[in-house]
C-alpha positions as a Python dict, from the first residue, in 0.01 Angstrom:
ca = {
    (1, 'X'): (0, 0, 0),
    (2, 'X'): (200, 69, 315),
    (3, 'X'): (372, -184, 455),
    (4, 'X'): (405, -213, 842),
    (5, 'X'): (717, -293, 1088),
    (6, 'X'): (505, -363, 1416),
    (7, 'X'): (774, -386, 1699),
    (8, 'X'): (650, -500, 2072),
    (9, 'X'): (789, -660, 2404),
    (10, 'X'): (725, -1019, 2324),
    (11, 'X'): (431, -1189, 2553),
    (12, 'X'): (120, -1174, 2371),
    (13, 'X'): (-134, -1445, 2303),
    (14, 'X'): (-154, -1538, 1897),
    (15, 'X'): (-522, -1410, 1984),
    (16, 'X'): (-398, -1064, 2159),
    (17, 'X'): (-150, -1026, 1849),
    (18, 'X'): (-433, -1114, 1585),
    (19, 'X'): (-651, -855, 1725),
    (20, 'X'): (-408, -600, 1762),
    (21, 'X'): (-337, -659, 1366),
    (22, 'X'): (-696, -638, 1214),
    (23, 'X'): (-707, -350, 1438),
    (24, 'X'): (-420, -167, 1238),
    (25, 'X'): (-537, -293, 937),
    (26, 'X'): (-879, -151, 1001),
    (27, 'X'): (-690, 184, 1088),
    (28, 'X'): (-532, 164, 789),
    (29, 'X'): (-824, 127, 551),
    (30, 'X'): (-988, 386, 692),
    (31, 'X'): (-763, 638, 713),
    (32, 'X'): (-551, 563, 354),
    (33, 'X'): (-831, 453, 185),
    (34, 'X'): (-649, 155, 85),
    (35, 'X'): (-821, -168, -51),
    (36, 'X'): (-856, -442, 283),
    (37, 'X'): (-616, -712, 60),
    (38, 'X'): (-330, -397, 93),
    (39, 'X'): (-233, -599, 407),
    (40, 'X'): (159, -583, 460),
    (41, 'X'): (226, -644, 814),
    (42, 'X'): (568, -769, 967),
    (43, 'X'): (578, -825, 1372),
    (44, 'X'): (889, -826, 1563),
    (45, 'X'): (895, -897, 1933),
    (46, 'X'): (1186, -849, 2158),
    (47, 'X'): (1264, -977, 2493),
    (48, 'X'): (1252, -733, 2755),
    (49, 'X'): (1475, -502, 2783),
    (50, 'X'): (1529, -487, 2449),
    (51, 'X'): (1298, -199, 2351),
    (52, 'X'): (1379, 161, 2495),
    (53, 'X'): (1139, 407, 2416),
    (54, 'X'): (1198, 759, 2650),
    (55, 'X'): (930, 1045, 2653),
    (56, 'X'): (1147, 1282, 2453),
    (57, 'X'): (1042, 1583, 2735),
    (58, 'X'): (688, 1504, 2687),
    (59, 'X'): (650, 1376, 3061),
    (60, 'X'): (446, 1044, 2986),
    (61, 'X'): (555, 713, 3105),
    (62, 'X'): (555, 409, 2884),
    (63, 'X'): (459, 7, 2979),
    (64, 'X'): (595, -294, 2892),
    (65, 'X'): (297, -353, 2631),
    (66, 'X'): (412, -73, 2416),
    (67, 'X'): (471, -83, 2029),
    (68, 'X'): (614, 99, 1772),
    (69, 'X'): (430, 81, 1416),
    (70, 'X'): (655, 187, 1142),
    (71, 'X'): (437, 228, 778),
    (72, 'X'): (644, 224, 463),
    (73, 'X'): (421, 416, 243),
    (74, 'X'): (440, 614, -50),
    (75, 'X'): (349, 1007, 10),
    (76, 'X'): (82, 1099, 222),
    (77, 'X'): (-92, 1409, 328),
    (78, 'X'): (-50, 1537, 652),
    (79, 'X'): (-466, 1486, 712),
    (80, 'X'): (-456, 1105, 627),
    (81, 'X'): (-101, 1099, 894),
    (82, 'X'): (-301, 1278, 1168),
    (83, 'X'): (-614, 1043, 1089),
    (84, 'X'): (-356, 742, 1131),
    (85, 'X'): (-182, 837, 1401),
    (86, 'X'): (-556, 966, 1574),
    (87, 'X'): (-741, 615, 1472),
    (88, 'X'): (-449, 380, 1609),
    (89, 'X'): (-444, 553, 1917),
    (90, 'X'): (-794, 569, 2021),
    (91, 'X'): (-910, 260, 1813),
    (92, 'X'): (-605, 19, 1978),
    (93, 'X'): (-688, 141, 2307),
    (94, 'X'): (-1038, 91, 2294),
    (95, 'X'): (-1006, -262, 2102),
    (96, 'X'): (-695, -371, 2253),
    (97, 'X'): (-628, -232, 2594),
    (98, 'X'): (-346, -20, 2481),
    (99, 'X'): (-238, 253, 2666),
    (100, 'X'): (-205, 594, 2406),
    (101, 'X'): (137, 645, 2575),
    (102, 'X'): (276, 285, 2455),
    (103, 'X'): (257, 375, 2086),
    (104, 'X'): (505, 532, 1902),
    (105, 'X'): (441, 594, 1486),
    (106, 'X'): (685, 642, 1216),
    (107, 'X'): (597, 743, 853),
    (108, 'X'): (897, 642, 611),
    (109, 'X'): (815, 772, 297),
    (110, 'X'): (908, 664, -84),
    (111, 'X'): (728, 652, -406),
    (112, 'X'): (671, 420, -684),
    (113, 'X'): (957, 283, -816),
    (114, 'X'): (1089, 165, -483),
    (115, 'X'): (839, -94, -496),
    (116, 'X'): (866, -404, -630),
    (117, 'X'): (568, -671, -507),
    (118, 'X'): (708, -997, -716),
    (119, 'X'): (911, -1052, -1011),
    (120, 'X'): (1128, -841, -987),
    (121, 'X'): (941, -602, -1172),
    (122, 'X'): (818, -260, -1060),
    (123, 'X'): (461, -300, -1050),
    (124, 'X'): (358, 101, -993),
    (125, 'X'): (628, 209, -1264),
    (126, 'X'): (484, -68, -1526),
    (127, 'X'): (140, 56, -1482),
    (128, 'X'): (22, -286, -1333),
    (129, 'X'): (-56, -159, -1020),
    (130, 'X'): (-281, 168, -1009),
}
């Protein structure tokens, strides 16, 4: 169950945003193998200017449409990060328009017990959850 910060330059249509989202999702479920109701997704937009993303030396140039997807995830292999990343990139652009140089990913990883879905009860660590 990873759950998603999705950061972007504000400006997009309810319709661009919804398709950029089932997109991810559908990213997601393939490469995590995660049931299609494991949909955590939180969107921020900022007004321009507000968003600064450099190349870090990499000599690419970013847009105005880029995003930054953050997943909050408990541990992953490096094959199911590199299917992520790879599925995002080509899937967003060829779904969405996106540009492969406007998307930055971030993996924050934690494990069971810092997850608590309702009740204040730790639904991994109490067996509830698989």
């Amino acid at each position: 169950m990873p759950l998603l910060r999705i950061e972007m330059i504000e400006g997009r249509s309810d319709e661009e945003l919804r398709h950029l989202l089932d997109t991810i999702q559908n990213c997601v479920v393939e490469a995590f193998g995660v049931p299609e109701t494991d949909r955590y997704q939180i969107v921020h937009e900022h007004k321009p200017g507000r968003m600064v993303f450099l190349d870090t030396g990499l000599g690419f140039s970013r847009s105005d449409r880029m995003i930054s997807i953050q997943f909050f995830t408990s541990p992953r292999t490096h094959v199911e990060k590199k299917k992520v990343y790879r599925l995002l990139s080509e899937n967003l652009e060829k779904e969405c328009g996106l540009d492969p140089n406007d998307l930055l990913i971030s993996v924050f990883t934690n494990r069971e017990e810092d997850w608590s879905f309702a009740q204040g009860e730790a639904q991994y660590v109490t067996g509830r959850l698989p």
